[in-house]
Amino acid sequence: ENIHKHQMNHLRNIIENGGIGFLIIRFTSYNKTFLLYAKDFFNYIDNTTRKSVPYEYFLEKGHEIKEKYAPRLDYIKIVDKLINEHNN
């Protein structure tokens, strides 16, 4: 397991308490990194028998984080968007 049970429990607790949770996942074979909202992550794993989330799901629901020089992974813009969506 790449995501441990205690990490999943923590993410669920964050969501249940009105917080914002997300995963940052790197696909080395595709040379791409994604931010996936925890809500979307749980929506997938709670409704399937698969043990892993397919790359295609990240293409559909995730937000690609482009690599840069500084910061290397600029995910704050995506988190800001998530906060705005959460507050509206």
XYZ file of C-alpha atoms in Angstrom:
88
model
C 0.000 0.000 0.000
C 1.296 3.411 -0.951
C -1.220 5.167 1.279
C -1.343 3.731 4.766
C -4.550 3.159 6.712
C -3.698 5.824 9.318
C -3.143 8.357 6.508
C -6.524 7.513 4.990
C -8.171 7.811 8.408
C -6.560 11.213 8.883
C -7.774 12.426 5.476
C -11.305 11.195 6.238
C -11.226 13.043 9.574
C -10.148 16.229 7.821
C -13.074 16.006 5.396
C -15.592 15.078 8.098
C -14.540 18.142 10.106
C -14.958 20.518 7.173
C -11.294 20.707 6.247
C -9.569 20.422 2.907
C -7.472 17.359 2.167
C -5.605 16.252 -0.915
C -2.996 13.848 -2.202
C -0.022 14.659 -4.378
C 0.772 11.655 -6.538
C 3.727 11.242 -8.900
C 3.513 8.942 -11.921
C 7.157 8.420 -12.803
C 6.334 6.331 -15.876
C 4.405 9.300 -17.325
C 6.658 11.961 -15.783
C 3.584 13.712 -14.351
C 2.456 14.799 -10.898
C -1.145 15.351 -9.842
C -3.021 16.854 -6.944
C -6.204 14.900 -6.222
C -8.779 16.159 -3.745
C -9.307 13.679 -0.931
C -13.047 13.799 -1.598
C -12.471 12.539 -5.160
C -10.013 9.934 -3.904
C -12.533 8.508 -1.440
C -15.338 8.718 -3.976
C -13.303 6.398 -6.182
C -12.029 3.898 -3.620
C -15.364 3.681 -1.783
C -17.135 2.733 -5.015
C -14.780 0.160 -6.530
C -13.096 -3.091 -5.634
C -9.783 -2.060 -7.188
C -6.856 -1.595 -4.848
C -5.356 1.231 -6.884
C -6.605 4.370 -8.567
C -5.892 4.254 -12.308
C -3.915 6.945 -14.089
C -6.981 7.782 -16.196
C -8.867 8.817 -13.045
C -6.123 11.331 -12.262
C -6.403 12.682 -15.804
C -10.155 13.093 -15.310
C -10.390 14.320 -11.692
C -6.871 15.384 -10.752
C -5.027 18.617 -11.325
C -1.665 18.289 -12.999
C 1.128 20.076 -11.164
C 3.657 21.402 -13.634
C 7.299 21.151 -12.687
C 9.283 24.359 -12.468
C 12.618 25.480 -11.202
C 11.321 27.294 -8.109
C 9.105 26.111 -6.612
C 9.696 22.675 -8.049
C 6.017 21.686 -7.751
C 3.755 24.720 -7.722
C 0.691 23.201 -6.088
C -0.347 26.244 -4.031
C -2.397 27.696 -6.924
C -4.426 24.501 -7.048
C -4.901 24.511 -3.255
C -6.068 28.148 -3.437
C -8.639 27.091 -6.039
C -9.770 24.251 -3.783
C -10.157 26.650 -0.838
C -12.238 29.033 -2.957
C -14.483 26.171 -4.126
C -14.790 24.924 -0.543
C -15.808 28.361 0.770
C -18.450 28.995 -1.915
